[in-house]
Amino acid sequence: WFDSGSMPFAQWHYPFENRERFTKQYPADFIAEGVDQTRGWFYSLLAIATGLELERTAGGSNSGDRTDVKESAPYRAVVVNDQVLDAEGLKMSKSKGNIVDPWTVIERHGVDAVRLFFVASSNVWVPRRFDERVIREQAGRFLLTFKNIYSGIFAEYANFGWAPSELDPPIEQRPPLDRWVLARLAAVERAVDDALGRYQATDASRAIIAFVDDDLSNWYVRLSRSRFYEVDAADNRAAFATLHEVLVSVCRLLAPFSPFASDWIHRQLVGTSVHLAPFVVERGAGFVADAGLQTAMSATRTLARLGRAAREQAGIKVRQPLSRLVCVAPNVDEAALEPLVPLLRAELNIKQIDFASSADALVTLESKPNFRSLGKKFGKKTPLAAEAIKAFSSEQLRLFLRGEPLVVTVDGETHALDQEDIAIIRRASGALVVEEDGGFFAAIDPTVSLELRREGLARELISRVQRMRKEASLAVSDRIALTVGGSDEIRAVIDAHGDWIASEVLATELVFRDKLSDRYDAMQEFDLDEVVIRVAFTRIQ
């Protein structure tokens, strides 16, 4: 331990020589080791450094000039790794038979996933349970998501004509979705850099994971998918340039945690190692968050979540178009929301979106008395007070929610009601299906007309054909001849939406036949919403 504790000095043969070089290198920014090193390396480093400093201060023969070393401690910060426990919370030991061979785990999951698991699962100075299922479900899933965004989206479609160039629109001229995700990226970069500067590696890694999962994959990429198909269009170039910037930046942020996957993707994107790139980059004005856009996008995502919940409540799949959605977004500028309406319309598959200033026309309010709370005020008269509370109108309850007083008088005895005295239940007005959260409302009209049903069947057909293309290992650009068979309803779907279906699945021809032969490259039969449909295609050479 004396040899180990002498390392900061002995490596430069200080104090006998290399004083100038030593002064520039000393002390270390941080030291990281297990908690069992508190009385070992941590202490020996500090004790020897302190002893040497005392000797120099006392003017010993080897003391040198006081300015040689500005700090006596050999490290400015200490990062202590606590113990790794088994899945049941027990300390690992050979006698218990619960030790884990790290090489076996790495072979199964990859070293990147294992590293990321240890950092992101909990702060390093907290004992953590080792569970391989968590590696697969959290770190492994995240890395797969990130890789799929690169391989399955960017690389797959960028090869059809896009490369970074001056033709890419400047950030300020790109759609709101692009400007939003770039501003979010810049905010995450600052948060990660700040967290690492404070040695909060867990906070940093979780910020990256949340950004990729929530903002990038589940929102930006999903809403931008169709934009990647439009070769040479300005919107296509904006989408690729934005996604390219985000992927390169995430590789930099991820490099300390998952050095191999991040380096591979970074090399594919820019041709150089991510570990030679600067961790922090200077961002221009285009990356500065527009507060109005950020607020509006947050509101849009909330309304989308509520709209999906309303669909689920009504039992209607997202592929089935609906005619109308009525929204309430409190304290959000409707003018800022307007440019984002197409995103909400596409996300929820809604034809028309209207905004209301309040939810008064969407829901009626009913009151449910809390007998325990009321009993403290009305005693034996509580049942009478409860009946009076049940009789309150929706308008009275709305005023109460807005802070207006609400009183109950029973046999000449009057008491003002508090929030805990009643529970307010919201019920949808009319045929609308309503979901609410924190003052945000989304109300869908669940009526499915014949035209909407046929469009929904067309969307389901497109999805099934795309899946068949993938199963048949067709390239993204491969053209097909598509044949569809089924009932008169399916014939009507083809008549109404045939051109759109063909363009979505890259079919150079689409024909309807009562009977299908077996001379196709692929053929399947589906049951779409109780409608049997037969689909077959042949790849065009």
JSON list of N, CA and C in Angstrom, two decimals, residues 123-194:
[
{"chain": "A", "resi": 123, "resn": "ASN", "atom": "N", "xyz": [-26.86, 5.07, -8.66]},
{"chain": "A", "resi": 123, "resn": "ASN", "atom": "CA", "xyz": [-25.59, 5.76, -8.43]},
{"chain": "A", "resi": 123, "resn": "ASN", "atom": "C", "xyz": [-24.53, 4.75, -8.02]},
{"chain": "A", "resi": 124, "resn": "VAL", "atom": "N", "xyz": [-23.30, 4.96, -8.48]},
{"chain": "A", "resi": 124, "resn": "VAL", "atom": "CA", "xyz": [-22.25, 3.97, -8.28]},
{"chain": "A", "resi": 124, "resn": "VAL", "atom": "C", "xyz": [-21.93, 3.76, -6.80]},
{"chain": "A", "resi": 125, "resn": "TRP", "atom": "N", "xyz": [-22.22, 4.75, -5.95]},
{"chain": "A", "resi": 125, "resn": "TRP", "atom": "CA", "xyz": [-21.88, 4.62, -4.53]},
{"chain": "A", "resi": 125, "resn": "TRP", "atom": "C", "xyz": [-23.02, 3.96, -3.73]},
{"chain": "A", "resi": 126, "resn": "VAL", "atom": "N", "xyz": [-24.02, 3.44, -4.44]},
{"chain": "A", "resi": 126, "resn": "VAL", "atom": "CA", "xyz": [-25.12, 2.74, -3.80]},
{"chain": "A", "resi": 126, "resn": "VAL", "atom": "C", "xyz": [-25.01, 1.25, -4.12]},
{"chain": "A", "resi": 127, "resn": "PRO", "atom": "N", "xyz": [-25.18, 0.36, -3.12]},
{"chain": "A", "resi": 127, "resn": "PRO", "atom": "CA", "xyz": [-25.16, -1.07, -3.44]},
{"chain": "A", "resi": 127, "resn": "PRO", "atom": "C", "xyz": [-26.25, -1.38, -4.46]},
{"chain": "A", "resi": 128, "resn": "ARG", "atom": "N", "xyz": [-25.92, -2.21, -5.46]},
{"chain": "A", "resi": 128, "resn": "ARG", "atom": "CA", "xyz": [-26.94, -2.52, -6.45]},
{"chain": "A", "resi": 128, "resn": "ARG", "atom": "C", "xyz": [-27.04, -4.02, -6.67]},
{"chain": "A", "resi": 129, "resn": "ARG", "atom": "N", "xyz": [-28.25, -4.45, -6.93]},
{"chain": "A", "resi": 129, "resn": "ARG", "atom": "CA", "xyz": [-28.49, -5.86, -7.22]},
{"chain": "A", "resi": 129, "resn": "ARG", "atom": "C", "xyz": [-28.19, -6.13, -8.69]},
{"chain": "A", "resi": 130, "resn": "PHE", "atom": "N", "xyz": [-27.52, -7.24, -8.93]},
{"chain": "A", "resi": 130, "resn": "PHE", "atom": "CA", "xyz": [-27.20, -7.61, -10.30]},
{"chain": "A", "resi": 130, "resn": "PHE", "atom": "C", "xyz": [-28.25, -8.59, -10.80]},
{"chain": "A", "resi": 131, "resn": "ASP", "atom": "N", "xyz": [-28.97, -8.17, -11.82]},
{"chain": "A", "resi": 131, "resn": "ASP", "atom": "CA", "xyz": [-30.03, -9.00, -12.40]},
{"chain": "A", "resi": 131, "resn": "ASP", "atom": "C", "xyz": [-29.92, -8.93, -13.91]},
{"chain": "A", "resi": 132, "resn": "GLU", "atom": "N", "xyz": [-29.62, -10.06, -14.54]},
{"chain": "A", "resi": 132, "resn": "GLU", "atom": "CA", "xyz": [-29.43, -10.07, -15.99]},
{"chain": "A", "resi": 132, "resn": "GLU", "atom": "C", "xyz": [-30.68, -9.64, -16.74]},
{"chain": "A", "resi": 133, "resn": "ARG", "atom": "N", "xyz": [-31.84, -9.90, -16.15]},
{"chain": "A", "resi": 133, "resn": "ARG", "atom": "CA", "xyz": [-33.07, -9.49, -16.83]},
{"chain": "A", "resi": 133, "resn": "ARG", "atom": "C", "xyz": [-33.13, -7.98, -17.01]},
{"chain": "A", "resi": 134, "resn": "VAL", "atom": "N", "xyz": [-32.60, -7.25, -16.04]},
{"chain": "A", "resi": 134, "resn": "VAL", "atom": "CA", "xyz": [-32.61, -5.78, -16.14]},
{"chain": "A", "resi": 134, "resn": "VAL", "atom": "C", "xyz": [-31.66, -5.33, -17.24]},
{"chain": "A", "resi": 135, "resn": "ILE", "atom": "N", "xyz": [-30.53, -6.02, -17.40]},
{"chain": "A", "resi": 135, "resn": "ILE", "atom": "CA", "xyz": [-29.62, -5.67, -18.50]},
{"chain": "A", "resi": 135, "resn": "ILE", "atom": "C", "xyz": [-30.35, -5.78, -19.82]},
{"chain": "A", "resi": 136, "resn": "ARG", "atom": "N", "xyz": [-31.06, -6.86, -20.00]},
{"chain": "A", "resi": 136, "resn": "ARG", "atom": "CA", "xyz": [-31.76, -7.09, -21.27]},
{"chain": "A", "resi": 136, "resn": "ARG", "atom": "C", "xyz": [-32.92, -6.12, -21.45]},
{"chain": "A", "resi": 137, "resn": "GLU", "atom": "N", "xyz": [-33.70, -5.91, -20.39]},
{"chain": "A", "resi": 137, "resn": "GLU", "atom": "CA", "xyz": [-34.92, -5.12, -20.51]},
{"chain": "A", "resi": 137, "resn": "GLU", "atom": "C", "xyz": [-34.66, -3.62, -20.56]},
{"chain": "A", "resi": 138, "resn": "GLN", "atom": "N", "xyz": [-33.56, -3.17, -19.96]},
{"chain": "A", "resi": 138, "resn": "GLN", "atom": "CA", "xyz": [-33.30, -1.73, -19.92]},
{"chain": "A", "resi": 138, "resn": "GLN", "atom": "C", "xyz": [-32.14, -1.34, -20.83]},
{"chain": "A", "resi": 139, "resn": "ALA", "atom": "N", "xyz": [-30.93, -1.66, -20.43]},
{"chain": "A", "resi": 139, "resn": "ALA", "atom": "CA", "xyz": [-29.77, -1.23, -21.22]},
{"chain": "A", "resi": 139, "resn": "ALA", "atom": "C", "xyz": [-29.77, -1.88, -22.60]},
{"chain": "A", "resi": 140, "resn": "GLY", "atom": "N", "xyz": [-30.03, -3.20, -22.66]},
{"chain": "A", "resi": 140, "resn": "GLY", "atom": "CA", "xyz": [-30.03, -3.88, -23.95]},
{"chain": "A", "resi": 140, "resn": "GLY", "atom": "C", "xyz": [-31.10, -3.35, -24.88]},
{"chain": "A", "resi": 141, "resn": "ARG", "atom": "N", "xyz": [-32.29, -3.13, -24.34]},
{"chain": "A", "resi": 141, "resn": "ARG", "atom": "CA", "xyz": [-33.38, -2.60, -25.16]},
{"chain": "A", "resi": 141, "resn": "ARG", "atom": "C", "xyz": [-33.07, -1.20, -25.67]},
{"chain": "A", "resi": 142, "resn": "PHE", "atom": "N", "xyz": [-32.49, -0.37, -24.80]},
{"chain": "A", "resi": 142, "resn": "PHE", "atom": "CA", "xyz": [-32.14, 0.99, -25.22]},
{"chain": "A", "resi": 142, "resn": "PHE", "atom": "C", "xyz": [-31.12, 0.98, -26.36]},
{"chain": "A", "resi": 143, "resn": "LEU", "atom": "N", "xyz": [-30.07, 0.19, -26.22]},
{"chain": "A", "resi": 143, "resn": "LEU", "atom": "CA", "xyz": [-29.04, 0.14, -27.26]},
{"chain": "A", "resi": 143, "resn": "LEU", "atom": "C", "xyz": [-29.62, -0.40, -28.56]},
{"chain": "A", "resi": 144, "resn": "LEU", "atom": "N", "xyz": [-30.53, -1.35, -28.47]},
{"chain": "A", "resi": 144, "resn": "LEU", "atom": "CA", "xyz": [-31.17, -1.87, -29.67]},
{"chain": "A", "resi": 144, "resn": "LEU", "atom": "C", "xyz": [-32.03, -0.80, -30.33]},
{"chain": "A", "resi": 145, "resn": "THR", "atom": "N", "xyz": [-32.73, -0.02, -29.52]},
{"chain": "A", "resi": 145, "resn": "THR", "atom": "CA", "xyz": [-33.53, 1.09, -30.06]},
{"chain": "A", "resi": 145, "resn": "THR", "atom": "C", "xyz": [-32.65, 2.09, -30.79]},
{"chain": "A", "resi": 146, "resn": "PHE", "atom": "N", "xyz": [-31.54, 2.47, -30.17]},
{"chain": "A", "resi": 146, "resn": "PHE", "atom": "CA", "xyz": [-30.63, 3.44, -30.79]},
{"chain": "A", "resi": 146, "resn": "PHE", "atom": "C", "xyz": [-30.05, 2.89, -32.09]},
{"chain": "A", "resi": 147, "resn": "LYS", "atom": "N", "xyz": [-29.64, 1.63, -32.07]},
{"chain": "A", "resi": 147, "resn": "LYS", "atom": "CA", "xyz": [-29.09, 1.02, -33.27]},
{"chain": "A", "resi": 147, "resn": "LYS", "atom": "C", "xyz": [-30.14, 0.95, -34.38]},
{"chain": "A", "resi": 148, "resn": "ASN", "atom": "N", "xyz": [-31.39, 0.61, -34.03]},
{"chain": "A", "resi": 148, "resn": "ASN", "atom": "CA", "xyz": [-32.45, 0.51, -35.03]},
{"chain": "A", "resi": 148, "resn": "ASN", "atom": "C", "xyz": [-32.77, 1.85, -35.66]},
{"chain": "A", "resi": 149, "resn": "ILE", "atom": "N", "xyz": [-32.68, 2.93, -34.87]},
{"chain": "A", "resi": 149, "resn": "ILE", "atom": "CA", "xyz": [-32.90, 4.25, -35.45]},
{"chain": "A", "resi": 149, "resn": "ILE", "atom": "C", "xyz": [-31.85, 4.53, -36.52]},
{"chain": "A", "resi": 150, "resn": "TYR", "atom": "N", "xyz": [-30.60, 4.15, -36.22]},
{"chain": "A", "resi": 150, "resn": "TYR", "atom": "CA", "xyz": [-29.55, 4.35, -37.21]},
{"chain": "A", "resi": 150, "resn": "TYR", "atom": "C", "xyz": [-29.70, 3.39, -38.39]},
{"chain": "A", "resi": 151, "resn": "SER", "atom": "N", "xyz": [-29.75, 2.09, -38.11]},
{"chain": "A", "resi": 151, "resn": "SER", "atom": "CA", "xyz": [-29.73, 1.09, -39.18]},
{"chain": "A", "resi": 151, "resn": "SER", "atom": "C", "xyz": [-31.06, 1.01, -39.92]},
{"chain": "A", "resi": 152, "resn": "GLY", "atom": "N", "xyz": [-32.17, 0.96, -39.17]},
{"chain": "A", "resi": 152, "resn": "GLY", "atom": "CA", "xyz": [-33.46, 0.74, -39.78]},
{"chain": "A", "resi": 152, "resn": "GLY", "atom": "C", "xyz": [-34.11, 1.96, -40.37]},
{"chain": "A", "resi": 153, "resn": "ILE", "atom": "N", "xyz": [-33.69, 3.14, -39.94]},
{"chain": "A", "resi": 153, "resn": "ILE", "atom": "CA", "xyz": [-34.28, 4.37, -40.46]},
{"chain": "A", "resi": 153, "resn": "ILE", "atom": "C", "xyz": [-33.25, 5.18, -41.26]},
{"chain": "A", "resi": 154, "resn": "PHE", "atom": "N", "xyz": [-32.23, 5.66, -40.57]},
{"chain": "A", "resi": 154, "resn": "PHE", "atom": "CA", "xyz": [-31.30, 6.57, -41.23]},
{"chain": "A", "resi": 154, "resn": "PHE", "atom": "C", "xyz": [-30.52, 5.88, -42.35]},
{"chain": "A", "resi": 155, "resn": "ALA", "atom": "N", "xyz": [-29.77, 4.83, -42.01]},
{"chain": "A", "resi": 155, "resn": "ALA", "atom": "CA", "xyz": [-28.93, 4.18, -43.02]},
{"chain": "A", "resi": 155, "resn": "ALA", "atom": "C", "xyz": [-29.75, 3.59, -44.15]},
{"chain": "A", "resi": 156, "resn": "GLU", "atom": "N", "xyz": [-30.91, 3.04, -43.82]},
{"chain": "A", "resi": 156, "resn": "GLU", "atom": "CA", "xyz": [-31.74, 2.38, -44.83]},
{"chain": "A", "resi": 156, "resn": "GLU", "atom": "C", "xyz": [-32.19, 3.33, -45.92]},
{"chain": "A", "resi": 157, "resn": "TYR", "atom": "N", "xyz": [-32.59, 4.55, -45.50]},
{"chain": "A", "resi": 157, "resn": "TYR", "atom": "CA", "xyz": [-33.17, 5.48, -46.47]},
{"chain": "A", "resi": 157, "resn": "TYR", "atom": "C", "xyz": [-32.20, 6.56, -46.94]},
{"chain": "A", "resi": 158, "resn": "ALA", "atom": "N", "xyz": [-31.20, 6.88, -46.12]},
{"chain": "A", "resi": 158, "resn": "ALA", "atom": "CA", "xyz": [-30.22, 7.90, -46.55]},
{"chain": "A", "resi": 158, "resn": "ALA", "atom": "C", "xyz": [-29.43, 7.43, -47.75]},
{"chain": "A", "resi": 159, "resn": "ASN", "atom": "N", "xyz": [-29.31, 6.12, -47.93]},
{"chain": "A", "resi": 159, "resn": "ASN", "atom": "CA", "xyz": [-28.56, 5.57, -49.07]},
{"chain": "A", "resi": 159, "resn": "ASN", "atom": "C", "xyz": [-29.24, 5.86, -50.40]},
{"chain": "A", "resi": 160, "resn": "PHE", "atom": "N", "xyz": [-30.45, 6.38, -50.37]},
{"chain": "A", "resi": 160, "resn": "PHE", "atom": "CA", "xyz": [-31.17, 6.65, -51.62]},
{"chain": "A", "resi": 160, "resn": "PHE", "atom": "C", "xyz": [-31.01, 8.11, -52.06]},
{"chain": "A", "resi": 161, "resn": "GLY", "atom": "N", "xyz": [-29.91, 8.72, -51.71]},
{"chain": "A", "resi": 161, "resn": "GLY", "atom": "CA", "xyz": [-29.63, 10.03, -52.31]},
{"chain": "A", "resi": 161, "resn": "GLY", "atom": "C", "xyz": [-29.27, 11.15, -51.38]},
{"chain": "A", "resi": 162, "resn": "TRP", "atom": "N", "xyz": [-29.26, 10.91, -50.04]},
{"chain": "A", "resi": 162, "resn": "TRP", "atom": "CA", "xyz": [-28.94, 12.03, -49.15]},
{"chain": "A", "resi": 162, "resn": "TRP", "atom": "C", "xyz": [-27.52, 11.91, -48.61]},
{"chain": "A", "resi": 163, "resn": "ALA", "atom": "N", "xyz": [-26.85, 13.05, -48.56]},
{"chain": "A", "resi": 163, "resn": "ALA", "atom": "CA", "xyz": [-25.57, 13.20, -47.87]},
{"chain": "A", "resi": 163, "resn": "ALA", "atom": "C", "xyz": [-25.50, 14.64, -47.41]},
{"chain": "A", "resi": 164, "resn": "PRO", "atom": "N", "xyz": [-24.83, 14.93, -46.30]},
{"chain": "A", "resi": 164, "resn": "PRO", "atom": "CA", "xyz": [-24.75, 16.31, -45.82]},
{"chain": "A", "resi": 164, "resn": "PRO", "atom": "C", "xyz": [-24.22, 17.24, -46.90]},
{"chain": "A", "resi": 165, "resn": "SER", "atom": "N", "xyz": [-24.89, 18.36, -47.10]},
{"chain": "A", "resi": 165, "resn": "SER", "atom": "CA", "xyz": [-24.44, 19.32, -48.11]},
{"chain": "A", "resi": 165, "resn": "SER", "atom": "C", "xyz": [-25.07, 20.67, -47.84]},
{"chain": "A", "resi": 166, "resn": "GLU", "atom": "N", "xyz": [-24.70, 21.65, -48.64]},
{"chain": "A", "resi": 166, "resn": "GLU", "atom": "CA", "xyz": [-25.27, 22.99, -48.52]},
{"chain": "A", "resi": 166, "resn": "GLU", "atom": "C", "xyz": [-26.73, 23.04, -48.94]},
{"chain": "A", "resi": 167, "resn": "LEU", "atom": "N", "xyz": [-27.20, 21.96, -49.55]},
{"chain": "A", "resi": 167, "resn": "LEU", "atom": "CA", "xyz": [-28.61, 21.90, -49.95]},
{"chain": "A", "resi": 167, "resn": "LEU", "atom": "C", "xyz": [-29.53, 21.69, -48.76]},
{"chain": "A", "resi": 168, "resn": "ASP", "atom": "N", "xyz": [-28.97, 21.24, -47.65]},
{"chain": "A", "resi": 168, "resn": "ASP", "atom": "CA", "xyz": [-29.80, 21.04, -46.45]},
{"chain": "A", "resi": 168, "resn": "ASP", "atom": "C", "xyz": [-30.30, 22.39, -45.94]},
{"chain": "A", "resi": 169, "resn": "PRO", "atom": "N", "xyz": [-31.59, 22.52, -45.68]},
{"chain": "A", "resi": 169, "resn": "PRO", "atom": "CA", "xyz": [-32.13, 23.80, -45.21]},
{"chain": "A", "resi": 169, "resn": "PRO", "atom": "C", "xyz": [-31.50, 24.21, -43.87]},
{"chain": "A", "resi": 170, "resn": "PRO", "atom": "N", "xyz": [-31.24, 25.49, -43.67]},
{"chain": "A", "resi": 170, "resn": "PRO", "atom": "CA", "xyz": [-30.75, 25.94, -42.36]},
{"chain": "A", "resi": 170, "resn": "PRO", "atom": "C", "xyz": [-31.80, 25.64, -41.29]},
{"chain": "A", "resi": 171, "resn": "ILE", "atom": "N", "xyz": [-31.35, 25.52, -40.07]},
{"chain": "A", "resi": 171, "resn": "ILE", "atom": "CA", "xyz": [-32.23, 25.08, -38.98]},
{"chain": "A", "resi": 171, "resn": "ILE", "atom": "C", "xyz": [-33.46, 25.97, -38.85]},
{"chain": "A", "resi": 172, "resn": "GLU", "atom": "N", "xyz": [-33.26, 27.29, -38.97]},
{"chain": "A", "resi": 172, "resn": "GLU", "atom": "CA", "xyz": [-34.39, 28.19, -38.77]},
{"chain": "A", "resi": 172, "resn": "GLU", "atom": "C", "xyz": [-35.46, 28.04, -39.85]},
{"chain": "A", "resi": 173, "resn": "GLN", "atom": "N", "xyz": [-35.12, 27.39, -40.98]},
{"chain": "A", "resi": 173, "resn": "GLN", "atom": "CA", "xyz": [-36.10, 27.18, -42.05]},
{"chain": "A", "resi": 173, "resn": "GLN", "atom": "C", "xyz": [-36.70, 25.77, -42.04]},
{"chain": "A", "resi": 174, "resn": "ARG", "atom": "N", "xyz": [-36.33, 24.96, -41.07]},
{"chain": "A", "resi": 174, "resn": "ARG", "atom": "CA", "xyz": [-36.86, 23.60, -41.00]},
{"chain": "A", "resi": 174, "resn": "ARG", "atom": "C", "xyz": [-38.20, 23.59, -40.26]},
{"chain": "A", "resi": 175, "resn": "PRO", "atom": "N", "xyz": [-38.96, 22.51, -40.43]},
{"chain": "A", "resi": 175, "resn": "PRO", "atom": "CA", "xyz": [-40.26, 22.42, -39.76]},
{"chain": "A", "resi": 175, "resn": "PRO", "atom": "C", "xyz": [-40.13, 22.48, -38.24]},
{"chain": "A", "resi": 176, "resn": "PRO", "atom": "N", "xyz": [-41.22, 22.81, -37.55]},
{"chain": "A", "resi": 176, "resn": "PRO", "atom": "CA", "xyz": [-41.19, 22.92, -36.08]},
{"chain": "A", "resi": 176, "resn": "PRO", "atom": "C", "xyz": [-40.69, 21.65, -35.40]},
{"chain": "A", "resi": 177, "resn": "LEU", "atom": "N", "xyz": [-41.03, 20.47, -35.94]},
{"chain": "A", "resi": 177, "resn": "LEU", "atom": "CA", "xyz": [-40.60, 19.22, -35.32]},
{"chain": "A", "resi": 177, "resn": "LEU", "atom": "C", "xyz": [-39.08, 19.11, -35.29]},
{"chain": "A", "resi": 178, "resn": "ASP", "atom": "N", "xyz": [-38.41, 19.53, -36.38]},
{"chain": "A", "resi": 178, "resn": "ASP", "atom": "CA", "xyz": [-36.95, 19.50, -36.42]},
{"chain": "A", "resi": 178, "resn": "ASP", "atom": "C", "xyz": [-36.35, 20.49, -35.43]},
{"chain": "A", "resi": 179, "resn": "ARG", "atom": "N", "xyz": [-36.89, 21.69, -35.42]},
{"chain": "A", "resi": 179, "resn": "ARG", "atom": "CA", "xyz": [-36.35, 22.71, -34.52]},
{"chain": "A", "resi": 179, "resn": "ARG", "atom": "C", "xyz": [-36.55, 22.32, -33.06]},
{"chain": "A", "resi": 180, "resn": "TRP", "atom": "N", "xyz": [-37.66, 21.66, -32.78]},
{"chain": "A", "resi": 180, "resn": "TRP", "atom": "CA", "xyz": [-37.92, 21.22, -31.41]},
{"chain": "A", "resi": 180, "resn": "TRP", "atom": "C", "xyz": [-36.92, 20.17, -30.97]},
{"chain": "A", "resi": 181, "resn": "VAL", "atom": "N", "xyz": [-36.68, 19.14, -31.79]},
{"chain": "A", "resi": 181, "resn": "VAL", "atom": "CA", "xyz": [-35.80, 18.06, -31.35]},
{"chain": "A", "resi": 181, "resn": "VAL", "atom": "C", "xyz": [-34.35, 18.54, -31.23]},
{"chain": "A", "resi": 182, "resn": "LEU", "atom": "N", "xyz": [-33.94, 19.49, -32.08]},
{"chain": "A", "resi": 182, "resn": "LEU", "atom": "CA", "xyz": [-32.58, 20.03, -31.96]},
{"chain": "A", "resi": 182, "resn": "LEU", "atom": "C", "xyz": [-32.42, 20.87, -30.69]},
{"chain": "A", "resi": 183, "resn": "ALA", "atom": "N", "xyz": [-33.47, 21.59, -30.33]},
{"chain": "A", "resi": 183, "resn": "ALA", "atom": "CA", "xyz": [-33.42, 22.35, -29.07]},
{"chain": "A", "resi": 183, "resn": "ALA", "atom": "C", "xyz": [-33.40, 21.40, -27.88]},
{"chain": "A", "resi": 184, "resn": "ARG", "atom": "N", "xyz": [-34.16, 20.31, -27.96]},
{"chain": "A", "resi": 184, "resn": "ARG", "atom": "CA", "xyz": [-34.13, 19.31, -26.89]},
{"chain": "A", "resi": 184, "resn": "ARG", "atom": "C", "xyz": [-32.74, 18.67, -26.81]},
{"chain": "A", "resi": 185, "resn": "LEU", "atom": "N", "xyz": [-32.14, 18.40, -27.95]},
{"chain": "A", "resi": 185, "resn": "LEU", "atom": "CA", "xyz": [-30.79, 17.84, -27.98]},
{"chain": "A", "resi": 185, "resn": "LEU", "atom": "C", "xyz": [-29.81, 18.75, -27.26]},
{"chain": "A", "resi": 186, "resn": "ALA", "atom": "N", "xyz": [-29.87, 20.04, -27.56]},
{"chain": "A", "resi": 186, "resn": "ALA", "atom": "CA", "xyz": [-28.94, 20.99, -26.92]},
{"chain": "A", "resi": 186, "resn": "ALA", "atom": "C", "xyz": [-29.16, 21.02, -25.41]},
{"chain": "A", "resi": 187, "resn": "ALA", "atom": "N", "xyz": [-30.41, 20.93, -24.98]},
{"chain": "A", "resi": 187, "resn": "ALA", "atom": "CA", "xyz": [-30.70, 20.93, -23.55]},
{"chain": "A", "resi": 187, "resn": "ALA", "atom": "C", "xyz": [-30.15, 19.67, -22.89]},
{"chain": "A", "resi": 188, "resn": "VAL", "atom": "N", "xyz": [-30.27, 18.53, -23.55]},
{"chain": "A", "resi": 188, "resn": "VAL", "atom": "CA", "xyz": [-29.74, 17.28, -23.01]},
{"chain": "A", "resi": 188, "resn": "VAL", "atom": "C", "xyz": [-28.22, 17.32, -22.96]},
{"chain": "A", "resi": 189, "resn": "GLU", "atom": "N", "xyz": [-27.59, 17.89, -23.98]},
{"chain": "A", "resi": 189, "resn": "GLU", "atom": "CA", "xyz": [-26.13, 18.03, -23.97]},
{"chain": "A", "resi": 189, "resn": "GLU", "atom": "C", "xyz": [-25.67, 18.80, -22.75]},
{"chain": "A", "resi": 190, "resn": "ARG", "atom": "N", "xyz": [-26.35, 19.91, -22.46]},
{"chain": "A", "resi": 190, "resn": "ARG", "atom": "CA", "xyz": [-25.97, 20.71, -21.29]},
{"chain": "A", "resi": 190, "resn": "ARG", "atom": "C", "xyz": [-26.19, 19.94, -20.00]},
{"chain": "A", "resi": 191, "resn": "ALA", "atom": "N", "xyz": [-27.30, 19.22, -19.92]},
{"chain": "A", "resi": 191, "resn": "ALA", "atom": "CA", "xyz": [-27.61, 18.47, -18.71]},
{"chain": "A", "resi": 191, "resn": "ALA", "atom": "C", "xyz": [-26.60, 17.35, -18.47]},
{"chain": "A", "resi": 192, "resn": "VAL", "atom": "N", "xyz": [-26.21, 16.65, -19.55]},
{"chain": "A", "resi": 192, "resn": "VAL", "atom": "CA", "xyz": [-25.26, 15.55, -19.42]},
{"chain": "A", "resi": 192, "resn": "VAL", "atom": "C", "xyz": [-23.88, 16.09, -19.03]},
{"chain": "A", "resi": 193, "resn": "ASP", "atom": "N", "xyz": [-23.45, 17.17, -19.68]},
{"chain": "A", "resi": 193, "resn": "ASP", "atom": "CA", "xyz": [-22.14, 17.74, -19.36]},
{"chain": "A", "resi": 193, "resn": "ASP", "atom": "C", "xyz": [-22.10, 18.23, -17.92]},
{"chain": "A", "resi": 194, "resn": "ASP", "atom": "N", "xyz": [-23.19, 18.86, -17.48]},
{"chain": "A", "resi": 194, "resn": "ASP", "atom": "CA", "xyz": [-23.25, 19.35, -16.10]},
{"chain": "A", "resi": 194, "resn": "ASP", "atom": "C", "xyz": [-23.22, 18.18, -15.11]}
]
